[in-house]
Structure formats: C-alpha cells, structure tokens
Short mmCIF file of C-alpha atoms in Angstrom, two decimals:
data_model
loop_
_atom_site.label_atom_id
_atom_site.label_comp_id
_atom_site.label_asym_id
_atom_site.label_seq_id
_atom_site.Cartn_x
_atom_site.Cartn_y
_atom_site.Cartn_z
CA UNK X 1 78.71 -35.47 2.84
CA UNK X 2 79.82 -31.82 2.81
CA UNK X 3 77.09 -31.01 5.33
CA UNK X 4 78.21 -33.89 7.58
CA UNK X 5 81.83 -32.67 7.43
CA UNK X 6 80.79 -29.08 8.20
CA UNK X 7 78.59 -30.13 11.14
CA UNK X 8 81.21 -32.52 12.54
CA UNK X 9 84.04 -29.99 12.41
CA UNK X 10 81.81 -27.29 13.90
CA UNK X 11 80.60 -29.48 16.77
CA UNK X 12 84.15 -30.45 17.70
CA UNK X 13 85.81 -33.80 18.40
CA UNK X 14 83.50 -34.59 21.29
CA UNK X 15 80.49 -35.34 19.01
CA UNK X 16 81.23 -37.74 16.15
CA UNK X 17 79.11 -37.81 13.01
CA UNK X 18 81.38 -40.23 11.17
CA UNK X 19 78.72 -42.88 10.32
CA UNK X 20 76.60 -40.27 8.52
CA UNK X 21 79.25 -39.97 5.79
CA UNK X 22 77.95 -43.28 4.43
CA UNK X 23 74.81 -41.42 3.26
CA UNK X 24 76.85 -40.28 0.26
CA UNK X 25 77.32 -43.67 -1.42
CA UNK X 26 73.83 -44.69 -0.28
CA UNK X 27 72.20 -41.88 -2.27
CA UNK X 28 74.67 -42.27 -5.15
CA UNK X 29 73.38 -45.81 -5.72
CA UNK X 30 69.85 -44.48 -6.18
CA UNK X 31 70.58 -42.13 -9.08
CA UNK X 32 74.03 -42.89 -10.56
CA UNK X 33 75.88 -45.73 -12.21
CA UNK X 34 78.44 -48.04 -10.64
CA UNK X 35 81.39 -45.77 -11.50
CA UNK X 36 79.81 -42.79 -9.78
CA UNK X 37 78.87 -44.94 -6.79
CA UNK X 38 82.46 -46.25 -6.44
CA UNK X 39 83.82 -42.71 -6.75
CA UNK X 40 81.48 -41.40 -4.06
CA UNK X 41 82.31 -44.41 -1.88
CA UNK X 42 86.06 -43.76 -2.12
CA UNK X 43 85.50 -40.07 -1.38
CA UNK X 44 83.32 -40.98 1.62
CA UNK X 45 86.02 -43.32 2.94
CA UNK X 46 88.67 -40.60 2.63
CA UNK X 47 86.41 -38.08 4.40
CA UNK X 48 85.62 -40.63 7.11
CA UNK X 49 89.37 -41.26 7.64
CA UNK X 50 90.05 -37.52 7.83
CA UNK X 51 87.23 -36.98 10.32
CA UNK X 52 88.42 -39.94 12.38
CA UNK X 53 91.83 -38.30 12.55
CA UNK X 54 90.22 -34.98 13.52
CA UNK X 55 88.08 -36.63 16.21
CA UNK X 56 91.05 -38.65 17.48
CA UNK X 57 89.26 -41.90 16.62
CA UNK X 58 91.69 -43.24 14.04
CA UNK X 59 92.93 -46.02 16.31
CA UNK X 60 89.62 -46.36 18.13
CA UNK X 61 87.11 -49.15 17.35
CA UNK X 62 84.46 -46.50 16.72
CA UNK X 63 86.59 -45.04 13.93
CA UNK X 64 87.10 -48.44 12.30
CA UNK X 65 83.37 -49.17 12.64
CA UNK X 66 82.51 -45.95 10.82
CA UNK X 67 84.94 -46.77 7.99
CA UNK X 68 83.63 -50.33 7.69
CA UNK X 69 80.09 -48.93 7.54
CA UNK X 70 81.11 -46.72 4.60
CA UNK X 71 82.61 -49.73 2.79
CA UNK X 72 79.54 -51.87 3.53
CA UNK X 73 77.05 -49.21 2.38
CA UNK X 74 79.07 -48.69 -0.80
CA UNK X 75 78.97 -52.43 -1.54
CA UNK X 76 75.20 -52.51 -0.92
CA UNK X 77 74.76 -49.45 -3.15
CA UNK X 78 76.67 -51.17 -5.96
CA UNK X 79 74.36 -54.19 -5.70
CA UNK X 80 71.35 -51.84 -5.79
CA UNK X 81 72.77 -50.11 -8.88
CA UNK X 82 73.07 -53.41 -10.70
CA UNK X 83 69.49 -54.42 -9.91
CA UNK X 84 68.15 -50.96 -10.78
CA UNK X 85 69.92 -50.89 -14.13
CA UNK X 86 68.61 -54.37 -14.96
CA UNK X 87 65.04 -53.25 -14.19
CA UNK X 88 65.51 -50.07 -16.23
CA UNK X 89 66.74 -52.08 -19.22
CA UNK X 90 63.76 -54.42 -18.94
CA UNK X 91 61.36 -51.48 -18.66
CA UNK X 92 62.92 -49.81 -21.71
CA UNK X 93 62.40 -53.02 -23.70
CA UNK X 94 58.76 -53.30 -22.60
CA UNK X 95 58.13 -49.66 -23.48
CA UNK X 96 59.64 -50.19 -26.92
CA UNK X 97 57.33 -53.14 -27.57
CA UNK X 98 54.34 -51.16 -26.24
CA UNK X 99 55.21 -48.28 -28.54
CA UNK X 100 55.05 -50.58 -31.56
CA UNK X 101 51.74 -52.05 -30.37
CA UNK X 102 50.29 -48.58 -29.93
CA UNK X 103 51.26 -47.56 -33.43
CA UNK X 104 49.70 -50.71 -34.90
CA UNK X 105 46.45 -50.29 -33.01
CA UNK X 106 45.96 -46.51 -33.21
CA UNK X 107 47.68 -45.40 -36.37
CA UNK X 108 48.17 -41.70 -37.12
CA UNK X 109 45.19 -40.36 -39.05
CA UNK X 110 45.86 -38.68 -42.40
CA UNK X 111 45.96 -34.89 -42.35
CA UNK X 112 44.07 -34.80 -45.65
CA UNK X 113 41.51 -37.32 -46.91
CA UNK X 114 39.42 -36.55 -49.96
CA UNK X 115 37.87 -33.13 -49.44
CA UNK X 116 38.62 -33.13 -45.72
CA UNK X 117 41.22 -31.67 -43.42
CA UNK X 118 41.58 -33.89 -40.36
CA UNK X 119 42.99 -33.26 -36.90
CA UNK X 120 43.20 -35.61 -33.93
CA UNK X 121 43.65 -35.18 -30.19
CA UNK X 122 43.98 -38.16 -27.87
CA UNK X 123 44.64 -37.87 -24.14
CA UNK X 124 44.90 -41.08 -22.14
CA UNK X 125 43.87 -41.07 -18.49
CA UNK X 126 46.80 -43.43 -17.82
CA UNK X 127 50.11 -41.65 -17.31
CA UNK X 128 52.61 -42.13 -20.15
CA UNK X 129 50.11 -44.12 -22.18
CA UNK X 130 48.71 -43.26 -25.60
CA UNK X 131 46.05 -45.91 -25.90
CA UNK X 132 43.22 -46.99 -23.68
CA UNK X 133 39.50 -47.60 -24.16
CA UNK X 134 38.95 -44.99 -26.88
CA UNK X 135 39.39 -45.80 -30.57
CA UNK X 136 39.35 -43.97 -33.88
CA UNK X 137 40.15 -44.56 -37.54
CA UNK X 138 39.87 -42.81 -40.91
CA UNK X 139 39.67 -44.91 -44.10
CA UNK X 140 39.55 -43.63 -47.67
CA UNK X 141 37.31 -46.06 -49.55
CA UNK X 142 36.04 -46.17 -53.17
CA UNK X 143 32.77 -44.50 -52.07
CA UNK X 144 34.34 -41.79 -49.89
CA UNK X 145 35.97 -41.17 -46.55
CA UNK X 146 34.72 -43.33 -43.69
CA UNK X 147 35.37 -42.56 -40.05
CA UNK X 148 34.82 -44.29 -36.73
CA UNK X 149 35.27 -43.07 -33.18
CA UNK X 150 34.26 -45.11 -30.18
CA UNK X 151 34.62 -45.85 -26.50
CA UNK X 152 35.05 -49.37 -25.11
CA UNK X 153 33.40 -50.24 -21.84
CA UNK X 154 35.97 -50.84 -19.14
CA UNK X 155 39.70 -50.20 -18.87
CA UNK X 156 43.00 -51.99 -19.11
CA UNK X 157 44.14 -54.72 -21.48
CA UNK X 158 40.62 -56.04 -22.07
CA UNK X 159 39.56 -52.65 -23.39
CA UNK X 160 42.60 -52.49 -25.66
CA UNK X 161 41.88 -55.99 -27.02
CA UNK X 162 38.27 -55.02 -27.74
CA UNK X 163 39.40 -51.83 -29.48
CA UNK X 164 41.71 -53.95 -31.65
CA UNK X 165 38.78 -56.15 -32.73
CA UNK X 166 36.63 -53.13 -33.63
CA UNK X 167 39.39 -51.36 -35.55
CA UNK X 168 40.44 -54.48 -37.43
CA UNK X 169 36.88 -55.18 -38.55
CA UNK X 170 36.23 -51.55 -39.47
CA UNK X 171 39.40 -51.20 -41.55
CA UNK X 172 38.41 -54.19 -43.66
CA UNK X 173 34.71 -53.41 -43.93
CA UNK X 174 35.10 -49.68 -44.55
CA UNK X 175 36.97 -50.37 -47.78
CA UNK X 176 34.86 -53.29 -49.02
CA UNK X 177 31.23 -52.61 -48.09
CA UNK X 178 28.94 -50.54 -50.33
CA UNK X 179 27.19 -48.62 -47.53
CA UNK X 180 27.68 -47.62 -43.91
CA UNK X 181 25.04 -50.01 -42.56
CA UNK X 182 26.93 -52.96 -44.00
CA UNK X 183 30.11 -51.70 -42.35
CA UNK X 184 28.33 -51.56 -38.99
CA UNK X 185 26.98 -55.08 -39.44
CA UNK X 186 30.47 -56.43 -40.16
CA UNK X 187 31.85 -54.80 -37.01
CA UNK X 188 28.89 -56.09 -34.99
CA UNK X 189 29.49 -59.66 -36.16
CA UNK X 190 33.17 -59.41 -35.34
CA UNK X 191 32.36 -58.29 -31.80
CA UNK X 192 29.79 -61.06 -31.39
CA UNK X 193 32.56 -63.58 -32.06
CA UNK X 194 35.20 -62.05 -29.81
CA UNK X 195 33.48 -59.96 -27.15
CA UNK X 196 32.02 -61.31 -23.88
CA UNK X 197 28.27 -60.77 -23.67
CA UNK X 198 28.51 -58.23 -20.86
CA UNK X 199 30.87 -55.92 -22.79
CA UNK X 200 29.95 -53.26 -25.33
CA UNK X 201 31.38 -50.39 -27.38
CA UNK X 202 29.67 -47.08 -28.03
CA UNK X 203 30.65 -45.81 -31.46
CA UNK X 204 29.68 -43.51 -34.28
CA UNK X 205 30.54 -44.06 -37.93
CA UNK X 206 30.53 -41.41 -40.63
CA UNK X 207 30.75 -41.37 -44.42
CA UNK X 208 31.59 -38.36 -46.58
CA UNK X 209 31.30 -38.94 -50.32
CA UNK X 210 31.06 -36.68 -53.35
CA UNK X 211 27.91 -34.91 -52.17
CA UNK X 212 28.12 -32.06 -49.61
CA UNK X 213 26.59 -34.27 -46.91
CA UNK X 214 27.69 -36.54 -44.10
CA UNK X 215 26.00 -39.85 -43.29
CA UNK X 216 26.13 -40.92 -39.65
CA UNK X 217 25.47 -44.23 -37.94
CA UNK X 218 25.28 -43.86 -34.17
CA UNK X 219 25.68 -46.83 -31.80
CA UNK X 220 24.80 -45.14 -28.51
CA UNK X 221 27.65 -42.64 -28.78
CA UNK X 222 27.56 -38.92 -27.93
CA UNK X 223 26.34 -36.94 -30.94
CA UNK X 224 29.07 -35.06 -32.83
CA UNK X 225 29.20 -31.27 -32.82
CA UNK X 226 28.59 -29.51 -36.15
CA UNK X 227 30.04 -26.04 -36.63
CA UNK X 228 28.74 -24.35 -39.79
CA UNK X 229 30.74 -21.82 -41.75
CA UNK X 230 28.34 -19.08 -40.57
CA UNK X 231 29.06 -19.94 -36.90
CA UNK X 232 25.88 -21.93 -36.22
CA UNK X 233 26.57 -24.78 -33.78
CA UNK X 234 24.40 -27.80 -33.08
CA UNK X 235 24.65 -31.49 -32.20
CA UNK X 236 23.94 -34.06 -34.92
CA UNK X 237 21.53 -36.16 -32.92
CA UNK X 238 20.29 -39.46 -34.39
CA UNK X 239 16.56 -39.84 -35.12
CA UNK X 240 16.35 -42.66 -32.56
CA UNK X 241 18.68 -44.06 -29.91
CA UNK X 242 20.32 -47.42 -30.61
CA UNK X 243 22.25 -49.86 -28.47
CA UNK X 244 26.06 -49.88 -28.54
CA UNK X 245 28.08 -52.35 -30.57
CA UNK X 246 28.23 -55.77 -28.96
CA UNK X 247 24.64 -55.72 -27.75
CA UNK X 248 23.05 -56.72 -31.04
CA UNK X 249 22.37 -60.19 -29.64
CA UNK X 250 19.46 -58.68 -27.72
CA UNK X 251 17.50 -58.47 -30.96
CA UNK X 252 16.90 -54.72 -30.95
CA UNK X 253 16.74 -52.69 -34.15
CA UNK X 254 20.10 -51.51 -35.45
CA UNK X 255 20.72 -47.78 -35.80
CA UNK X 256 19.45 -46.06 -38.91
CA UNK X 257 21.76 -43.82 -40.95
CA UNK X 258 20.92 -40.12 -40.85
CA UNK X 259 22.18 -37.55 -43.34
CA UNK X 260 23.17 -33.95 -42.59
CA UNK X 261 24.47 -31.11 -44.75
CA UNK X 262 28.25 -30.83 -44.77
CA UNK X 263 29.48 -28.08 -47.06
CA UNK X 264 32.83 -26.38 -47.72
CA UNK X 265 33.94 -24.48 -44.64
CA UNK X 266 31.83 -26.60 -42.26
CA UNK X 267 33.37 -28.62 -39.44
CA UNK X 268 32.30 -31.69 -37.45
CA UNK X 269 33.89 -32.51 -34.11
CA UNK X 270 33.66 -36.14 -33.02
CA UNK X 271 34.56 -36.92 -29.41
CA UNK X 272 34.26 -39.47 -26.62
CA UNK X 273 32.52 -39.01 -23.28
CA UNK X 274 35.88 -38.36 -21.61
CA UNK X 275 35.57 -34.86 -23.10
CA UNK X 276 31.99 -33.96 -22.18
CA UNK X 277 32.17 -35.65 -18.76
CA UNK X 278 35.39 -33.92 -17.71
CA UNK X 279 34.59 -32.01 -14.51
CA UNK X 280 36.27 -29.13 -12.76
CA UNK X 281 36.61 -28.78 -8.99
CA UNK X 282 33.02 -27.54 -8.73
CA UNK X 283 31.66 -30.60 -10.56
CA UNK X 284 30.78 -28.66 -13.74
CA UNK X 285 31.09 -30.62 -16.99
CA UNK X 286 33.12 -29.23 -19.85
CA UNK X 287 30.80 -27.09 -22.05
CA UNK X 288 31.75 -28.50 -25.43
CA UNK X 289 29.05 -26.62 -27.33
CA UNK X 290 30.73 -23.32 -26.46
CA UNK X 291 34.07 -24.22 -28.05
CA UNK X 292 33.08 -23.11 -31.57
CA UNK X 293 35.17 -19.88 -31.41
CA UNK X 294 38.25 -22.00 -30.69
CA UNK X 295 37.74 -23.85 -33.97
CA UNK X 296 38.01 -20.65 -36.01
CA UNK X 297 41.75 -21.08 -36.51
CA UNK X 298 42.59 -21.61 -40.18
CA UNK X 299 44.79 -24.58 -39.27
CA UNK X 300 42.74 -27.61 -38.18
CA UNK X 301 45.42 -29.00 -35.88
CA UNK X 302 45.92 -25.65 -34.13
CA UNK X 303 42.16 -25.31 -33.70
CA UNK X 304 41.84 -28.72 -32.07
CA UNK X 305 44.89 -28.06 -29.91
CA UNK X 306 43.13 -24.94 -28.61
CA UNK X 307 40.07 -27.03 -27.68
CA UNK X 308 42.25 -29.59 -25.90
CA UNK X 309 44.02 -26.85 -23.94
CA UNK X 310 40.66 -25.35 -23.02
CA UNK X 311 39.56 -28.78 -21.75
CA UNK X 312 42.69 -29.11 -19.61
CA UNK X 313 42.25 -25.58 -18.27
CA UNK X 314 38.67 -26.41 -17.34
CA UNK X 315 39.62 -29.54 -15.40
CA UNK X 316 42.80 -28.06 -13.86
CA UNK X 317 44.16 -31.51 -13.18
CA UNK X 318 44.57 -34.95 -14.73
CA UNK X 319 41.67 -36.32 -16.74
CA UNK X 320 39.72 -39.13 -15.12
CA UNK X 321 38.91 -40.82 -18.43
CA UNK X 322 40.43 -41.14 -21.89
CA UNK X 323 39.50 -38.19 -24.10
CA UNK X 324 39.60 -38.45 -27.89
CA UNK X 325 38.59 -35.74 -30.37
CA UNK X 326 38.54 -36.01 -34.15
CA UNK X 327 37.93 -32.87 -36.20
CA UNK X 328 36.74 -33.08 -39.81
CA UNK X 329 36.91 -29.83 -41.77
CA UNK X 330 35.40 -29.63 -45.25
CA UNK X 331 37.99 -27.77 -47.31
CA UNK X 332 36.89 -24.60 -49.04
CA UNK X 333 39.71 -24.92 -51.58
CA UNK X 334 42.99 -26.78 -51.98
CA UNK X 335 44.69 -24.83 -49.17
CA UNK X 336 41.94 -24.30 -46.58
#
C-alpha cells in the first residue's frame, strides 16, 4: 500500500491508482488473522479516501468505486481467513494424531541394549514424515538382543500397514521364541495372514547373545556392513540368497542363519536400499563401504550422524527413497 501511495502521488492526479490499495487487505488475509486483516482494511480505506481527495475524486463515482472495492476485498479476505484458520486447525489435529501413530509404530530404539551401543538414523522420502516403507526394531529378550530392519515393497498407507504387521509379530516373537529361525517363521505366518500375495518385505534379523558373535537371518535384504576394531570392513553376506518375507507361500527354502564374529570394539551397520541406491547428479550410487572412517567417532550417534550427512552431501538433494540405518557397536567397556 505504501508503494501504491508513493506511485500515485508521484504520477499526479491525472493517473489514479486507487483500486490497487485493496491489495493490502487481500494479502493480509493470506498470512494474518482477522484482527490484522480488519486493521489493514481500515488503513487501506483511509489511504483510499486520502488519495481520492488528492486526485479530486472524492465526490466522483470512480472514488466511491475504489472505496467500495477496498471494503469488498476486506470482507472477502476475512472470509478467507476464517476458512484458512479452520483448515489449519484441522491439519494440526491430523498431524497430532499422525505423530502418535508414528511413535507407536516406530518407537525410539534404546541407546544401550545388553553389550551394545545403538544408534539410529531414519530419513523419510516424504516431506515432514518420519515413517514410510522402512522398519526397524530392537528387542532385549532372555537369550540376547534381537534386531530387525526391513523395507516394505511399495509406498503410502499400505506400506505402513504392512510394516505394522511385521513389527507387531517381531516384537512378540523376539521375546518368546528360542531361536532366530522361529522368530522368522512367526513373522512369515503373520504376513501370510495379512499381506496380499503380490506384496513382500525384505528384512534381516540379528541376534547377539553372550558369545562374541552375531547370528543373522537374511530375507533378501542388503547385507549389513561389518567394521572391525582394526579397521577391516566387509559385508556380511548370507551363504545363500533367500526370498523376502511374504513370499514363503512359493515353497522355497527359508533362509539359513549364519554366524559371524562380533567382538568388543566391532561395529555392524544395518541399512535399507534407500542408502545404497541413493544417487548423485552423475548417477553414482552412494559408496557405503567407504564410510568406515566416519564411524570412528567414540559416540555412536555422532558417528551415524556423520554417515547420514555424508549421504546427503553425496546426493545433494532430497532422497528418492526412505533411508534407514541402524548401528550396533559392541562396547569395549561400560563407557565405550
């Protein structure tokens, strides 16, 4: 409105810019409340009256038309404010409910479990969302710490519902079952009951007990990255490939558990394909196997944060898929 007044007074009475004063209340309705909109509307009407006097249009129909336009735009802006505030209140309520649902589905993992330090990084490909097709969980059971990380085929609400089925079954089975194969069978049966035949979930389960070893059960998921205390880095590949969860109805052999050394000071990085398939502008995938130096930080969370930042720097843009990383660090002592 100040610009309109300046231009109108500079151009002289011959050129009238009176109707443009109504832009003030129009924009006020987009960003402010009803009080601010009324205040701007009154100010616009006063400016319009003053300019009409300056342009000698105060008794002219054009002057009255300009003032009526200010009043009309202000009234329309007030109606827009009311509708906008109602939508904002509804959106705030939906977000609050979604926040609760997110916390129930993907609970925060413990920072310490048994002999492990644990850190988590989850980046959703959907703006302002914290859950998607990736899933994870850490359960402390009578036989040790059991972990799952997985990736549901597809996106949207169906993927979230499938993730809920997997996590619910795993949380129950991980505490009750005597071995990791039995846990996998329980999750498989749960998916057979709830999952459409064309859907599947790639996942990897792990168990760390009293021995300095880790037992893995891989359902078609990317192999985790092992970083030894001496700096040696390698992928913990399964002895044979197996189908993902949800495809057991095809009668193929289930995955076989494979055991690897896991000693104090060692680390294992579990991840989903949103990490390894993240591309930069040149189409180069993120080189996960070269991130071992970033995991040297004594704090597990800081180390994983450095890997996440390196991933974002590699892509230089928004991720195209959900990216979850779960770092297990075998403690060297009570403070490591």
